[in-house]
């Protein structure tokens, strides 16, 4: 094979290893997998299990010439291999680790961005709870979860190169202030001009729709609900269109002026995006709280009836039952949290498919949020105030009077937002969340807490600050160029775990956007520069610092998808 170049990738390596074992025409069998546990990585990096080899080779014994081909494997995206051995467990491969360290850490910027780009395609994220949110006191925890999921999903998609449009606009200053405190950047004005005539046009279409009737009083009714202008028979429409995945209880929808205004704004945005995106395509994702799922299905079907254009066939409402597809929220840091990602429409290479490949009939529904041991309902504003007070009190206990400094106002704000985001996003979006609001639930020691992650982010900042101060004092030499570092000195188990499990897969994680629900336990590693300087250890110290720079850059990139700035001190 040709000698490869470019940055290494896990999927490229697995593909090349599978192809090396191919014996028959057609796609190669997927027999290899990447190791991740510290125990297994002591002896191997990739494994083709014996059970997977038996269908390919008699008794699962791989011929020597094929093993030699694997060892000499050189192709784009594949790190150099150190060894390939037949063992009782199967065929094992170990990489040339110093070469892998050198390649990755010499070009760390390449490993903090996605492999694939969506090429400027447009997508609308419709956060449905915001349409009916009239005051801050009405915001439930489930609605807050949907907002945070939408905000995070938007940033992940932007990183992949998509043009993301958020709806609806939120003009209320009080609500905008609350969202700003959570570091949610939400538009306050519509990107398109709402024209009242659009609602009149929709009424005209409904008046000629075979599924719509002018409402009359049912037996036993004395008056119609306010603002009802049409009754639409959704069940008949569903049966004729053979649409699947919808609630079987959908029957009659009472159409109001408000529903038509929502639809008019969604249609305007979709038409605008379709006119600017490649191929005239615009996708729509409805992010729905569990309480609003039924109503949003009504709106979706109404849109399908009314829209005379093609873009409703591209609606993507990600759902969680039957053929529904789940979102694994992206939280990638030095802790045991699920790696991001939104998955439904990426292909096996992580790229966004062409418009004709899109499945058109799905919602993203966020599960309920419950509060443990709470005698009364807890709203989002109350939850925010409680967490902010707890973060302040925890900081005072740890740092005393230092917390009175003005700089701590921003720190407490970031810690509060981090705590809430990690609580809301570290569980698969369709699953129920149980919040523990007791003071004991806030700690910098729990690996799944936002405070823990931000604390360790600040520790990395302190490490580099301490080193720089030592350089200025003449205790350490200046940091040499990365190309001059001796990465063969990185032999510790934790050093390879950081590179192989976190830095190396990170670009693919961004690109695939949760095509696979990845998770792994976090690793805490320390690199102290506070000991007495010993010249013969400088080379090892520089290599470790470069590794920590890679870890820091990956963490900063991951935090950016949550709109959380990295802290330099806590």
XYZ file of C-alpha atoms in Angstrom, residues 114-512:
399
model
C -13.820 17.761 12.625
C -12.657 15.563 9.778
C -15.643 16.317 7.592
C -17.412 19.523 6.640
C -21.085 19.853 5.763
C -20.247 22.321 3.017
C -22.462 25.207 4.081
C -25.741 23.294 4.176
C -28.578 24.952 6.093
C -30.578 23.589 8.987
C -33.360 25.068 11.121
C -33.542 24.129 14.783
C -37.059 24.772 16.011
C -37.092 24.836 19.820
C -40.815 24.345 20.247
C -41.133 25.229 23.983
C -40.097 28.807 23.178
C -43.205 29.390 21.028
C -45.497 29.240 24.047
C -43.113 30.684 26.649
C -44.723 33.954 27.658
C -42.988 34.612 30.982
C -39.959 33.363 32.863
C -42.079 31.855 35.620
C -43.728 29.532 33.100
C -40.442 27.848 32.132
C -40.378 24.258 33.364
C -37.271 22.149 33.856
C -38.250 19.954 30.905
C -38.527 23.037 28.703
C -35.156 24.266 29.951
C -33.660 20.913 29.005
C -35.002 21.259 25.443
C -33.493 24.750 25.173
C -30.059 23.580 26.363
C -30.152 20.592 24.018
C -31.011 22.898 21.107
C -28.267 25.360 22.005
C -25.663 22.621 22.272
C -26.801 20.878 19.110
C -26.577 24.174 17.229
C -22.951 24.659 18.204
C -21.996 21.086 17.321
C -23.566 21.508 13.883
C -21.848 24.863 13.329
C -18.500 23.208 14.027
C -19.317 20.781 11.231
C -19.846 23.673 8.839
C -23.651 23.866 8.760
C -25.510 27.155 8.636
C -27.756 26.898 11.704
C -30.899 28.997 12.066
C -32.672 29.099 15.435
C -36.403 29.675 15.818
C -38.437 31.174 17.305
C -37.014 34.603 18.073
C -37.247 35.654 21.736
C -37.730 39.431 21.969
C -38.589 39.560 25.696
C -35.700 41.223 27.578
C -36.309 39.293 30.800
C -36.182 35.952 29.034
C -33.128 37.012 27.036
C -31.356 37.988 30.272
C -32.073 34.579 31.778
C -30.801 32.790 28.665
C -27.693 34.977 28.708
C -26.996 33.926 32.307
C -27.036 30.337 31.066
C -24.736 31.356 28.189
C -27.407 30.578 25.631
C -27.042 32.883 22.633
C -30.548 33.041 21.178
C -31.815 35.458 18.497
C -34.115 38.230 19.659
C -35.352 39.087 16.160
C -36.594 37.025 13.247
C -34.211 36.513 10.342
C -37.187 36.935 8.026
C -39.987 39.488 8.057
C -43.295 38.064 9.208
C -46.060 39.069 6.826
C -49.688 38.822 8.087
C -50.750 38.005 4.543
C -48.966 34.674 4.942
C -51.533 33.643 7.538
C -54.340 34.669 5.182
C -52.778 32.525 2.462
C -52.670 29.526 4.797
C -56.328 30.058 5.678
C -57.129 30.062 1.969
C -55.326 26.755 1.482
C -57.143 25.235 4.462
C -60.498 26.379 3.129
C -59.871 24.192 0.081
C -58.237 21.300 1.924
C -60.300 18.072 1.860
C -59.212 17.273 5.424
C -60.317 20.608 6.911
C -63.781 21.757 7.875
C -65.229 24.874 9.418
C -65.865 23.935 13.047
C -69.345 23.413 14.370
C -70.611 22.557 17.810
C -70.358 18.940 18.864
C -73.214 17.321 20.801
C -73.139 18.671 24.337
C -70.960 21.699 23.427
C -72.247 25.205 24.069
C -69.345 27.154 22.534
C -66.175 26.609 20.540
C -62.732 27.104 21.972
C -61.426 30.619 21.509
C -59.692 31.376 18.222
C -60.560 28.046 16.536
C -60.976 28.616 12.809
C -60.736 25.098 11.324
C -60.988 21.456 12.316
C -58.465 19.256 10.503
C -58.892 15.478 10.377
C -55.346 14.238 10.807
C -56.200 10.535 10.993
C -57.561 10.553 7.442
C -54.482 12.411 6.201
C -52.150 9.968 7.964
C -53.935 6.984 6.461
C -53.823 8.340 2.918
C -50.174 9.461 3.092
C -49.019 6.238 4.824
C -47.005 8.275 7.314
C -45.403 6.271 10.100
C -44.093 7.036 13.575
C -46.920 9.304 14.646
C -49.076 8.943 17.738
C -52.016 6.627 16.914
C -54.312 8.883 18.956
C -53.916 11.785 16.527
C -57.342 12.535 15.142
C -58.889 15.998 14.986
C -56.701 19.097 15.267
C -58.291 22.415 16.184
C -56.480 25.033 14.124
C -56.074 28.442 15.738
C -54.631 31.738 14.617
C -51.603 31.042 16.823
C -50.870 27.711 15.085
C -51.046 29.396 11.713
C -48.705 32.179 12.821
C -46.187 29.578 13.948
C -46.472 27.738 10.659
C -46.169 30.926 8.642
C -42.920 31.852 10.381
C -41.494 28.330 10.003
C -42.384 28.290 6.308
C -40.797 31.684 5.725
C -37.585 30.588 7.418
C -37.507 27.293 5.529
C -38.054 29.013 2.188
C -35.337 31.546 2.943
C -32.841 28.851 3.935
C -33.701 26.702 0.926
C -32.915 29.661 -1.283
C -29.425 30.093 0.180
C -28.338 26.503 0.860
C -26.604 24.156 -1.606
C -29.098 22.507 -3.913
C -31.951 24.584 -2.528
C -32.220 22.278 0.460
C -33.057 23.164 4.047
C -33.578 20.691 6.855
C -35.768 21.275 9.903
C -35.293 19.663 13.306
C -38.028 20.160 15.898
C -36.671 19.907 19.441
C -39.621 19.116 21.689
C -40.128 18.642 25.416
C -42.035 15.500 26.300
C -45.078 17.535 27.332
C -45.349 19.125 23.894
C -44.707 16.074 21.709
C -48.360 15.415 20.825
C -49.065 19.038 19.932
C -45.921 19.306 17.818
C -46.983 16.257 15.810
C -50.216 18.085 15.068
C -48.299 21.144 13.870
C -45.998 18.983 11.771
C -48.880 17.246 9.984
C -50.639 20.547 9.467
C -47.467 21.900 7.839
C -47.319 18.895 5.522
C -50.889 19.555 4.431
C -50.420 23.252 3.870
C -47.018 23.520 2.327
C -47.051 23.509 -1.451
C -43.236 23.549 -1.647
C -40.783 20.690 -1.415
C -39.065 21.510 1.833
C -41.580 19.807 4.132
C -40.473 16.517 2.676
C -37.134 17.330 4.289
C -38.400 17.839 7.812
C -36.411 15.765 10.252
C -38.173 15.386 13.559
C -35.963 13.109 15.617
C -38.082 10.785 17.762
C -37.376 8.085 20.288
C -39.766 5.188 19.591
C -40.053 2.759 16.692
C -37.934 4.230 13.916
C -37.036 7.230 16.040
C -33.407 8.180 16.385
C -31.672 9.310 19.539
C -29.249 12.108 20.339
C -26.241 11.425 22.561
C -25.388 14.769 24.011
C -21.838 15.847 23.503
C -19.883 16.209 26.747
C -16.240 15.331 26.166
C -13.866 16.122 29.022
C -11.674 14.417 31.610
C -14.624 12.672 33.193
C -16.966 9.799 32.498
C -19.547 11.521 30.321
C -21.113 10.480 27.014
C -19.289 11.897 24.024
C -21.489 14.099 21.925
C -23.587 13.492 19.478
C -26.403 13.946 17.193
C -26.475 11.024 14.841
C -29.448 10.477 12.691
C -28.397 11.665 9.277
C -24.649 11.220 9.057
C -23.296 8.504 6.816
C -20.596 6.030 7.834
C -17.920 8.634 7.140
C -19.616 11.248 9.286
C -20.648 13.483 6.388
C -24.098 14.964 5.938
C -26.084 13.175 3.223
C -27.550 14.743 0.162
C -31.103 16.021 0.347
C -32.604 13.102 -1.522
C -31.325 10.711 1.156
C -33.005 12.454 4.056
C -35.649 10.638 6.082
C -38.509 13.061 6.444
C -40.525 11.916 9.413
C -38.871 12.290 12.787
C -38.813 14.556 16.023
C -36.231 15.071 18.752
C -38.135 14.653 22.019
C -36.500 15.463 25.348
C -37.555 13.360 28.317
C -38.975 14.734 31.561
C -36.941 16.287 34.354
C -37.942 15.335 37.894
C -36.666 16.722 41.201
C -35.952 14.221 43.951
C -37.640 14.785 47.314
C -39.290 18.065 46.299
C -42.699 18.777 47.919
C -43.608 21.293 45.198
C -42.721 21.819 41.512
C -39.390 23.514 40.797
C -39.210 25.892 37.846
C -36.157 26.811 35.805
C -35.570 30.221 37.515
C -35.701 28.597 40.960
C -33.301 25.876 39.817
C -30.857 28.485 38.510
C -30.920 30.556 41.708
C -30.439 27.469 43.850
C -27.429 26.252 41.878
C -25.857 29.712 41.856
C -26.162 29.997 45.641
C -24.706 26.521 46.069
C -21.755 27.333 43.812
C -21.084 30.501 45.758
C -21.251 28.764 49.134
C -19.045 25.879 47.943
C -16.461 28.368 46.670
C -16.482 30.298 49.954
C -15.897 27.071 51.880
C -12.937 26.199 49.635
C -11.329 29.612 49.105
C -12.654 31.826 51.909
C -12.496 35.596 51.509
C -10.905 35.341 48.067
C -14.392 34.746 46.676
C -15.326 38.345 47.470
C -13.080 39.530 44.629
C -14.910 40.885 41.571
C -13.331 38.258 39.321
C -15.275 35.609 41.198
C -18.605 36.941 39.914
C -17.735 35.630 36.481
C -16.312 32.396 37.903
C -19.484 31.693 39.882
C -21.550 32.422 36.764
C -19.533 29.951 34.662
C -19.666 27.295 37.389
C -23.440 27.677 37.669
C -23.957 27.354 33.933
C -21.576 24.380 33.800
C -23.386 22.617 36.649
C -26.783 23.022 34.987
C -25.616 22.098 31.499
C -23.828 18.965 32.653
C -26.839 17.881 34.679
C -29.168 18.409 31.736
C -26.898 17.101 28.974
C -25.012 14.180 30.509
C -28.069 11.926 30.158
C -29.381 10.713 26.793
C -31.965 13.282 25.748
C -34.871 10.849 25.581
C -34.279 9.526 29.102
C -35.774 10.922 32.282
C -33.548 13.008 34.541
C -33.761 13.028 38.331
C -32.180 16.137 39.839
C -30.775 16.152 43.342
C -30.946 19.732 44.562
C -29.361 19.078 47.953
C -26.211 21.029 48.797
C -24.236 17.776 48.952
C -24.860 17.212 45.220
C -22.432 20.039 44.357
C -18.782 19.030 44.453
C -15.536 19.408 42.528
C -14.779 15.735 43.175
C -17.606 13.987 41.344
C -16.424 13.114 37.844
C -19.820 13.865 36.278
C -20.241 17.353 37.704
C -19.713 20.561 35.793
C -17.765 21.935 38.756
C -15.316 19.018 38.534
C -14.668 19.613 34.840
C -14.174 23.359 35.233
C -11.928 22.785 38.244
C -9.642 20.527 36.211
C -9.709 22.962 33.315
C -8.460 25.642 35.712
C -5.778 23.265 36.995
C -4.405 22.921 33.469
C -4.316 26.696 33.148
C -2.457 26.926 36.470
C 0.047 24.321 35.296
C 1.034 26.343 32.240
C 1.017 29.598 34.194
C 3.353 28.106 36.818
C 5.688 26.828 34.124
C 5.788 30.217 32.398
C 6.585 31.941 35.691
C 9.436 29.479 36.262
C 10.793 30.267 32.786
C 10.702 33.993 33.524
C 12.591 33.357 36.768
C 15.266 31.368 34.942
C 14.394 28.082 36.648
C 13.374 26.389 33.386
C 14.450 26.917 29.774
C 11.949 28.247 27.251
C 9.694 25.738 25.566
C 11.322 24.384 22.382
C 9.459 23.898 19.070
C 7.255 20.807 19.058
C 9.306 19.322 16.221
C 12.336 19.168 18.545
C 10.623 17.253 21.358
C 11.565 13.654 22.187
C 8.218 11.854 22.417
C 9.872 8.486 23.026
C 10.100 9.631 26.656
C 6.313 9.369 26.983
C 6.077 5.811 28.295
C 3.562 6.125 31.145
C 0.254 4.300 30.831
C -1.789 7.421 31.495
C 0.033 9.367 28.787
C -0.969 6.896 26.082
C -4.530 6.702 27.419
C -4.912 10.464 27.043
C -3.646 10.464 23.476
C -5.290 7.262 22.221
C -8.686 7.551 23.924
C -9.258 11.307 23.908
C -7.093 13.349 21.540
C -6.771 10.951 18.600
C -10.536 10.157 18.247
C -11.705 13.729 18.881
C -11.944 14.930 15.228
C -14.021 11.911 14.272
C -16.250 12.458 17.285
C -16.938 15.989 16.077
C -17.506 14.840 12.501
C -19.740 11.892 13.244
